[in-house]
Coordinates of C-alpha atoms in Angstrom, one line a residue:
M1 CA -131.9 52.1 83.5
V2 CA -131.0 55.3 85.7
N3 CA -127.3 55.7 86.5
Y4 CA -127.4 57.2 89.8
F5 CA -123.8 58.0 89.9
Y6 CA -123.8 59.9 86.9
L7 CA -127.4 61.6 87.9
G8 CA -125.8 62.4 91.3
A9 CA -122.7 64.2 89.8
F10 CA -125.1 66.1 87.4
I11 CA -127.3 67.1 90.3
V12 CA -124.3 68.5 92.4
Y13 CA -123.1 70.3 89.0
L14 CA -126.6 72.1 88.7
L15 CA -126.8 73.1 92.3
V16 CA -123.5 74.7 92.1
V17 CA -124.4 77.0 89.1
L18 CA -127.8 77.8 90.8
A19 CA -125.9 79.0 93.7
I20 CA -123.6 81.2 91.6
G21 CA -126.9 82.4 89.9
A22 CA -128.2 83.4 93.4
W23 CA -124.9 85.1 94.4
G24 CA -125.2 87.2 91.1
Y25 CA -128.7 88.1 92.0
Q26 CA -127.4 89.9 95.2
K27 CA -124.9 91.6 93.1
T28 CA -127.1 93.0 90.4
S29 CA -128.7 96.1 91.3
D30 CA -129.7 97.9 88.2
V31 CA -130.0 97.1 84.5
A32 CA -126.6 98.0 83.6
D33 CA -125.3 95.3 86.0
F34 CA -127.7 92.7 84.3
W35 CA -126.9 93.8 80.7
V36 CA -123.1 94.5 80.8
Y37 CA -121.8 93.8 84.3
G38 CA -121.6 97.6 84.8
K39 CA -118.9 98.0 82.2
E40 CA -116.4 96.7 84.5
L41 CA -115.5 93.3 83.0
G42 CA -111.8 92.6 83.7
P43 CA -109.3 90.9 81.2
W44 CA -109.3 87.3 82.6
L45 CA -112.8 87.2 83.6
A46 CA -113.7 88.3 80.1
T47 CA -111.3 86.0 78.4
W48 CA -112.6 82.7 80.1
S49 CA -116.3 84.1 79.8
Y50 CA -115.6 84.5 75.9
V51 CA -113.8 81.0 75.8
A52 CA -116.8 79.3 77.7
N53 CA -119.5 81.4 75.5
F54 CA -117.8 80.2 72.2
V55 CA -117.6 76.5 72.9
S56 CA -120.9 74.7 72.9
A57 CA -123.0 71.6 72.3
V58 CA -121.8 72.0 68.7
S59 CA -118.2 72.1 69.7
V60 CA -118.3 69.0 71.8
I61 CA -120.9 66.7 70.9
G62 CA -121.5 68.2 67.3
F63 CA -117.7 68.3 66.3
I64 CA -117.0 65.1 67.6
G65 CA -119.9 63.6 65.9
A66 CA -118.9 65.4 62.6
V67 CA -115.4 63.7 62.9
Y68 CA -117.2 60.4 63.6
G69 CA -119.3 60.9 60.3
G70 CA -116.9 62.8 58.0
G71 CA -113.2 62.7 59.4
Y72 CA -110.9 65.6 60.1
S73 CA -112.5 67.5 57.2
I74 CA -114.4 69.7 60.0
L75 CA -111.1 71.5 60.2
T76 CA -111.2 72.7 56.9
G77 CA -115.2 73.1 56.8
I78 CA -116.0 74.8 60.1
V79 CA -113.1 75.2 62.7
L80 CA -110.9 77.4 60.2
G81 CA -113.5 79.9 59.7
L82 CA -114.5 80.2 63.3
M83 CA -110.6 81.0 64.0
L84 CA -110.4 83.4 61.4
G85 CA -113.5 85.1 62.7
V86 CA -111.8 85.5 66.1
S87 CA -108.7 86.9 64.4
G88 CA -110.6 89.2 62.0
L89 CA -112.6 90.7 65.0
Y90 CA -109.5 91.6 66.9
F91 CA -108.7 94.0 64.3
V92 CA -112.1 95.8 64.4
V93 CA -112.7 95.6 68.2
H94 CA -111.2 99.0 68.9
K95 CA -113.8 100.6 66.6
V96 CA -116.8 98.8 68.3
R97 CA -115.4 99.4 71.8
E98 CA -114.8 103.1 70.9
L99 CA -118.4 103.6 70.0
D100 CA -119.2 102.9 73.5
Q101 CA -122.6 101.2 72.6
I102 CA -124.2 98.2 74.4
T103 CA -125.9 96.0 71.9
F104 CA -125.4 95.1 68.1
P105 CA -128.5 96.7 67.0
D106 CA -127.4 100.1 68.9
L107 CA -124.1 99.8 66.6
I108 CA -126.3 99.5 63.7
A109 CA -128.2 102.6 64.6
H110 CA -125.2 104.4 64.9
V111 CA -123.5 103.3 61.6
T112 CA -127.0 104.0 59.8
G113 CA -128.3 107.1 61.7
R114 CA -131.5 105.6 61.8
E115 CA -132.9 104.5 65.4
W116 CA -135.7 102.4 63.7
A117 CA -132.8 100.1 62.6
R118 CA -132.7 98.8 66.1
P119 CA -135.8 96.8 65.9
V120 CA -135.2 95.8 62.4
A121 CA -131.8 94.1 63.3
A122 CA -133.3 92.8 66.6
V123 CA -135.5 90.3 64.5
P124 CA -132.8 88.1 62.9
L125 CA -130.7 88.3 66.2
L126 CA -133.5 87.0 68.2
A127 CA -134.3 84.3 65.6
N128 CA -130.4 83.2 65.7
A129 CA -130.4 83.3 69.6
W130 CA -133.5 81.3 69.9
V131 CA -132.3 78.5 67.4
Y132 CA -128.9 78.5 69.2
L133 CA -130.9 78.0 72.5
I134 CA -132.7 75.0 71.0
M135 CA -129.5 73.6 69.6
Q136 CA -127.9 73.8 73.0
L137 CA -130.8 72.3 74.8
V138 CA -130.8 69.2 72.5
G139 CA -127.1 68.6 73.1
A140 CA -127.3 69.0 76.8
S141 CA -130.4 66.7 77.1
L142 CA -129.1 64.2 74.5
L143 CA -126.0 63.9 76.6
V144 CA -127.6 63.6 80.0
T145 CA -130.3 61.3 78.8
T146 CA -127.7 58.9 77.5
I147 CA -125.5 58.9 80.8
T148 CA -128.1 58.9 83.2
G149 CA -131.0 56.8 81.9
V150 CA -133.5 59.7 82.8
P151 CA -136.1 60.0 79.7
Y152 CA -135.2 63.0 77.3
E153 CA -138.6 64.8 77.5
Y154 CA -138.2 65.0 81.4
M155 CA -134.3 65.8 81.6
I156 CA -135.0 68.7 78.8
W157 CA -137.1 70.5 81.2
V158 CA -134.9 70.1 84.1
I159 CA -131.9 71.4 82.2
G160 CA -134.1 74.3 80.8
F161 CA -135.3 75.6 84.0
V162 CA -132.0 75.4 85.7
F163 CA -130.2 77.6 83.0
I164 CA -133.1 80.0 82.8
A165 CA -133.1 80.3 86.6
Y166 CA -129.4 81.3 87.2
T167 CA -129.5 83.5 84.1
V168 CA -132.6 85.4 85.2
M169 CA -131.3 85.8 88.5
G170 CA -127.8 87.5 88.1
G171 CA -127.6 88.6 84.3
L172 CA -124.2 88.8 82.8
I173 CA -122.7 88.8 86.5
S174 CA -124.0 85.4 86.9
V175 CA -123.1 84.3 83.4
A176 CA -119.5 85.7 83.5
W177 CA -118.7 84.0 86.7
T178 CA -120.3 80.7 85.9
D179 CA -118.4 80.9 82.6
L180 CA -115.1 81.5 84.2
I181 CA -115.7 78.3 86.2
Q182 CA -117.2 76.3 83.4
G183 CA -114.6 77.3 80.7
S184 CA -111.6 76.3 83.1
L185 CA -113.3 73.2 83.7
M186 CA -114.0 72.6 80.2
V187 CA -110.4 73.0 78.9
V188 CA -108.7 71.2 81.6
T189 CA -111.0 68.1 81.5
V190 CA -111.0 67.9 77.7
C191 CA -107.2 67.8 77.9
L192 CA -107.4 65.1 80.6
A193 CA -109.9 63.1 78.4
L194 CA -107.7 63.3 75.3
I195 CA -104.7 62.2 77.5
Y196 CA -106.7 59.2 78.7
M197 CA -107.7 58.3 75.2
M198 CA -104.0 58.6 73.7
F199 CA -102.6 56.1 76.6
D200 CA -105.6 53.8 76.0
L201 CA -105.0 53.8 72.0
G202 CA -101.4 54.0 71.8
G203 CA -100.8 57.8 71.2
I204 CA -101.8 60.4 68.8
V205 CA -100.0 58.6 65.8
S206 CA -101.7 55.3 66.7
I207 CA -104.9 57.1 66.8
N208 CA -104.5 58.7 63.4
T209 CA -103.3 55.6 61.5
Q210 CA -106.1 53.6 62.9
F211 CA -108.5 56.4 62.0
T212 CA -107.1 56.7 58.3
S213 CA -107.2 52.9 57.9
M214 CA -110.7 52.7 58.7
N215 CA -111.3 55.2 55.7
S216 CA -108.5 57.0 53.8
A217 CA -111.0 60.0 53.3
N218 CA -111.0 60.5 57.2
A219 CA -107.8 62.4 56.7
A220 CA -108.6 64.1 53.5
P221 CA -108.9 68.0 53.9
L222 CA -112.2 67.9 51.9
G223 CA -113.5 64.3 53.2
E224 CA -115.2 62.1 51.3
G225 CA -117.5 64.2 49.3
A226 CA -118.6 66.0 52.5
Y227 CA -117.4 69.3 51.1
T228 CA -116.5 70.8 47.8
L229 CA -114.0 73.6 47.3
I230 CA -116.8 76.3 46.9
G231 CA -118.9 74.5 49.7
V232 CA -115.7 75.0 52.0
L233 CA -115.5 78.6 50.8
G234 CA -119.1 79.1 51.8
S235 CA -118.9 77.5 55.1
L236 CA -115.6 79.7 55.7
V237 CA -117.6 82.9 55.1
A238 CA -120.7 81.7 56.9
F239 CA -118.6 80.8 60.3
F240 CA -116.3 83.7 59.9
G241 CA -119.3 86.0 59.8
T242 CA -121.0 84.6 62.9
I243 CA -118.1 85.8 64.9
F244 CA -118.5 89.4 63.7
T245 CA -122.2 89.5 64.2
S246 CA -123.2 87.8 67.4
Q247 CA -125.0 89.8 69.8
A248 CA -123.4 88.0 72.7
T249 CA -119.7 89.0 71.3
I250 CA -120.8 92.8 70.9
V251 CA -122.2 92.7 74.4
R252 CA -119.1 91.3 76.0
I253 CA -116.9 93.5 74.1
N254 CA -118.8 96.6 75.3
A255 CA -119.1 95.0 79.0
T256 CA -115.2 95.6 79.3
K257 CA -113.3 98.2 81.1
D258 CA -111.8 99.6 78.1
V259 CA -110.4 99.1 74.6
R260 CA -107.2 97.5 75.9
T261 CA -109.3 94.8 77.9
A262 CA -111.4 94.2 74.9
K263 CA -108.5 93.6 72.7
F264 CA -106.6 91.4 75.1
H265 CA -109.5 89.0 75.9
L266 CA -109.9 88.4 72.1
A267 CA -106.3 87.6 71.8
A268 CA -106.0 85.5 74.8
A269 CA -109.2 83.6 73.9
G270 CA -108.2 83.1 70.5
V271 CA -104.8 81.3 71.4
I272 CA -106.9 79.3 74.0
L273 CA -109.6 78.3 71.6
S274 CA -107.1 77.2 68.9
V275 CA -105.5 74.7 71.0
F276 CA -108.8 73.4 72.4
Y277 CA -110.1 72.9 69.0
I278 CA -107.2 70.9 67.8
M279 CA -107.6 68.7 71.1
L280 CA -111.4 68.2 70.3
V281 CA -110.9 67.1 66.7
W282 CA -108.2 64.8 67.8
L283 CA -110.8 63.5 70.7
G284 CA -113.1 63.0 67.8
G285 CA -110.8 60.7 66.1
A286 CA -109.9 58.9 69.3
T287 CA -113.6 58.5 69.9
T288 CA -114.4 56.8 66.4
V289 CA -111.3 54.5 66.7
A290 CA -112.4 53.4 70.3
L291 CA -116.1 52.8 69.3
N292 CA -115.1 50.9 65.9
N293 CA -112.7 48.8 68.2
A294 CA -115.2 47.9 70.7
G295 CA -118.0 47.1 68.1
L296 CA -120.2 50.1 69.2
P297 CA -121.5 51.7 66.2
V298 CA -123.9 54.5 66.4
D299 CA -127.0 55.3 64.0
N300 CA -126.9 59.0 65.1
V301 CA -123.4 60.8 64.8
D302 CA -124.4 63.0 67.7
R303 CA -124.6 60.1 70.0
A304 CA -121.0 59.0 69.3
F305 CA -119.6 60.9 72.4
P306 CA -122.3 60.1 74.8
V307 CA -121.9 56.4 73.9
L308 CA -118.1 56.6 74.4
I309 CA -118.9 57.8 77.9
T310 CA -121.4 55.3 79.1
E311 CA -120.1 52.3 77.1
Y312 CA -116.2 52.6 76.8
V313 CA -114.5 54.6 79.5
P314 CA -114.3 53.9 83.1
T315 CA -117.0 55.7 85.3
S316 CA -114.3 57.8 86.9
I317 CA -113.1 59.1 83.6
G318 CA -116.8 59.5 82.3
V319 CA -117.6 62.0 85.2
I320 CA -114.7 64.1 84.3
I321 CA -116.0 64.2 80.6
I322 CA -119.4 64.9 81.7
L323 CA -118.5 67.9 83.6
A324 CA -116.6 69.1 80.6
V325 CA -119.5 68.7 78.1
M326 CA -122.1 70.1 80.6
S327 CA -119.6 73.2 81.1
A328 CA -119.5 73.9 77.3
I329 CA -123.1 73.4 77.0
L330 CA -124.6 75.7 79.8
S331 CA -121.8 78.3 79.3
T332 CA -122.9 79.0 75.8
T333 CA -126.6 78.5 76.7
D334 CA -126.8 81.0 79.4
T335 CA -125.0 83.7 77.1
R336 CA -127.4 83.2 74.2
L337 CA -130.5 83.6 76.7
H338 CA -128.9 86.3 78.3
S339 CA -128.6 88.1 74.9
T340 CA -132.4 87.4 74.1
G341 CA -133.3 89.4 77.4
I342 CA -131.1 92.2 76.2
T343 CA -132.2 92.4 72.8
T344 CA -135.9 92.1 73.9
A345 CA -135.7 94.9 76.3
R346 CA -133.2 97.2 74.9
D347 CA -133.7 97.1 71.2
L348 CA -137.5 96.2 71.1
Y349 CA -139.3 97.3 74.1
Q350 CA -137.1 100.6 74.8
Y351 CA -137.4 101.6 71.2
F352 CA -141.2 101.6 71.3
R353 CA -141.2 102.8 75.0
P354 CA -138.1 105.2 75.2
E355 CA -139.4 106.6 78.7
A356 CA -139.1 103.2 80.5
S357 CA -137.3 103.2 83.6
D358 CA -134.2 101.1 84.4
Q359 CA -136.2 99.2 86.8
K360 CA -138.8 98.4 84.2
L361 CA -136.2 97.5 81.7
L362 CA -134.4 95.2 84.1
K363 CA -138.0 93.6 84.7
V364 CA -138.9 93.3 80.9
S365 CA -135.2 91.7 80.5
R366 CA -136.0 89.0 83.1
Y367 CA -139.6 88.2 81.9
S368 CA -138.4 88.0 78.2
T369 CA -135.4 85.8 79.1
I370 CA -138.1 83.6 80.8
F371 CA -140.2 83.6 77.7
W372 CA -137.6 82.6 75.1
G373 CA -135.8 80.1 77.4
L374 CA -139.2 78.3 77.8
T375 CA -140.2 78.5 74.1
A376 CA -136.8 77.0 73.1
T377 CA -137.0 74.2 75.6
A378 CA -140.5 73.1 74.4
I379 CA -139.3 73.2 70.8
A380 CA -136.2 71.3 71.8
V381 CA -138.3 68.3 73.0
N382 CA -138.8 67.5 69.3
P383 CA -136.0 69.3 67.4
P384 CA -136.4 70.1 63.8
G385 CA -132.9 69.2 62.8
T386 CA -129.3 67.8 64.0
I387 CA -127.1 70.1 66.2
I388 CA -124.8 70.6 62.9
S389 CA -127.7 71.5 60.6
L390 CA -129.2 74.0 63.2
Y391 CA -125.8 75.6 63.6
E392 CA -125.2 76.0 60.2
F393 CA -128.9 77.7 59.6
R394 CA -128.1 80.3 62.3
A395 CA -124.5 80.8 60.8
I396 CA -126.0 81.6 57.4
L397 CA -128.6 83.8 59.1
L398 CA -126.4 86.0 61.0
T399 CA -123.8 86.3 58.2
S400 CA -126.4 86.9 55.3
A401 CA -127.8 89.7 57.3
F402 CA -124.9 91.7 59.0
L403 CA -121.5 90.9 57.8
I404 CA -121.3 93.1 54.7
P405 CA -123.4 96.1 55.6
I406 CA -122.2 96.6 59.1
Y407 CA -118.4 96.0 59.0
I408 CA -118.1 98.0 55.8
A409 CA -120.2 100.9 57.4
L410 CA -117.8 101.0 60.4
Y411 CA -114.9 102.1 57.7
W412 CA -117.2 103.5 55.0
R413 CA -118.6 106.2 57.0
N414 CA -120.4 107.9 54.2
A415 CA -122.4 104.9 53.3
A416 CA -126.1 105.7 53.2
G417 CA -128.1 104.6 56.3
N418 CA -131.1 103.6 54.4
A419 CA -128.7 101.3 52.1
I420 CA -127.2 99.7 55.0
I421 CA -130.8 98.7 56.3
A422 CA -131.9 97.6 52.7
S423 CA -128.8 95.4 52.5
I424 CA -129.5 93.9 55.8
V425 CA -133.0 93.1 55.0
T426 CA -132.2 91.6 51.5
G427 CA -129.2 89.6 52.5
S428 CA -131.0 87.9 55.4
V429 CA -134.2 87.1 53.4
L430 CA -132.4 85.8 50.3
G431 CA -129.7 83.8 52.3
V432 CA -132.2 82.3 54.4
G433 CA -134.5 81.6 51.7
W434 CA -131.8 79.8 49.5
Q435 CA -130.9 77.6 52.5
L436 CA -134.6 76.7 53.2
G437 CA -135.2 76.0 49.6
G438 CA -132.6 73.3 49.6
G439 CA -130.2 75.4 47.4
Y440 CA -129.9 75.8 43.6
F441 CA -127.1 75.3 41.3
G442 CA -124.6 74.2 44.0
V443 CA -124.2 77.9 45.1
P444 CA -123.8 78.1 48.9
P445 CA -126.5 80.0 50.6
T446 CA -124.1 82.6 52.3
F447 CA -122.7 83.4 48.7
V448 CA -126.2 84.5 47.8
G449 CA -126.8 86.3 51.1
V450 CA -123.5 88.4 51.4
G451 CA -123.5 88.8 47.6
T452 CA -126.9 90.3 47.4
A453 CA -126.2 92.3 50.6
L454 CA -123.1 93.7 48.8
I455 CA -125.1 94.7 45.6
V456 CA -128.0 96.2 47.3
L457 CA -125.4 98.2 49.6
V458 CA -123.7 99.6 46.4
L459 CA -126.6 100.3 44.5
G460 CA -128.7 101.8 47.4
N461 CA -125.7 104.4 47.8
F462 CA -126.4 105.6 44.4
V463 CA -130.2 105.7 45.2
W464 CA -129.7 107.4 48.5
R465 CA -126.4 109.3 48.0
N466 CA -127.7 112.5 49.0
E467 CA -129.2 111.5 52.3
T468 CA -127.7 112.8 55.6
S469 CA -124.6 111.0 56.7
P470 CA -124.9 108.3 59.3
T471 CA -122.7 110.0 61.9
A472 CA -124.7 113.4 61.8
A473 CA -128.1 111.6 61.5
T474 CA -127.3 109.8 64.8
T475 CA -127.0 113.0 66.7
Q476 CA -129.9 114.4 64.9
G477 CA -132.3 111.3 65.3
D478 CA -134.9 110.5 62.7

């Protein structure tokens, strides 16, 4: 049955973000505006845009579902790795910003001295962004379908159309300003939702006591067999690595006004995100307790939070939570979609057509944004896995491919360019292959990917140790 109150609130929200997209279209005059905001992104706009980009369907629906299914162990298995990643990125951001590039493949081409590294790097980046889009669309549509009563197969196309439209119109200008609004709304409303649940269930101590009484493993750092120590270490490496290797993160760093702004926005966002994730995990515990007390079990953990909204909390509180979750989902979806357009136009098309004009690149960016958005929407109609499983897959892909070769190369300036590229290819293939094969001997895929990438990088430098240094080669070309 359709809930017209929730449906009406959702439609108003979509109209607002479309209006911002139309405004962004008027402000986008060239490809630099579309790609990197003309490199004029200020500190607070950059901060909230990064916060909104960081928090996704995984963070809200997926994390709360993970707490429902496995307790607070998600803090050990995932959140710690993500926050370590933001902290670690702060200490290398000056090197990334000082290179004054645009995309992550630009950075790779610089440190390897090989322009052909751009399309090589673009392939895993596009695969990652595409999987992320699917994951976000699944989360958004699952939520809205549950709360409005509109069938999933219809709602997913409505949401897909809206986020494609406003991203295509204004590029990073639209994305940054919608993120500013959505990020602020998201943090405030999750805080209000937690406060409501605390009053309803008797406070944090009461929630934790009831949560633990349901299963003592809910409060255990490794859960009830959900993680092993080696599994946690593998997860930490994977999620730590995704922060360093995200195309969207590199684009935002290079879109800031200067190095100081780049460092400030990461530091401020790190503080905000740390507080937000603590609140979110507590909200997951409160959701579990509330559904258990009300006799509302769910067979799919991803449905725990939507059921809380529709079956437990008052409608007025439900609307507030809906806005927070939709803000989290769309703010990350538009960022990933925007990055697919940049990657396709800048790192693939421009490599093969270096004479392409700025207007042509802008057109390719927009057309490819539509293509990747539509194909992701089509796959999300029948998704290949849960939100968390998709998230873990793309984390393994990015970390295995890029963590070791690129961020060692930023400091090891005499590393052989061919060795770096060989390390990227080997790490991504073996890391993903290990994951798709189901894993062997209990060894995490990230250990395989990162470990082989390191071995290939070291051995490759013996093989190609006499080649021209990356810095010199960048100026000389291929």
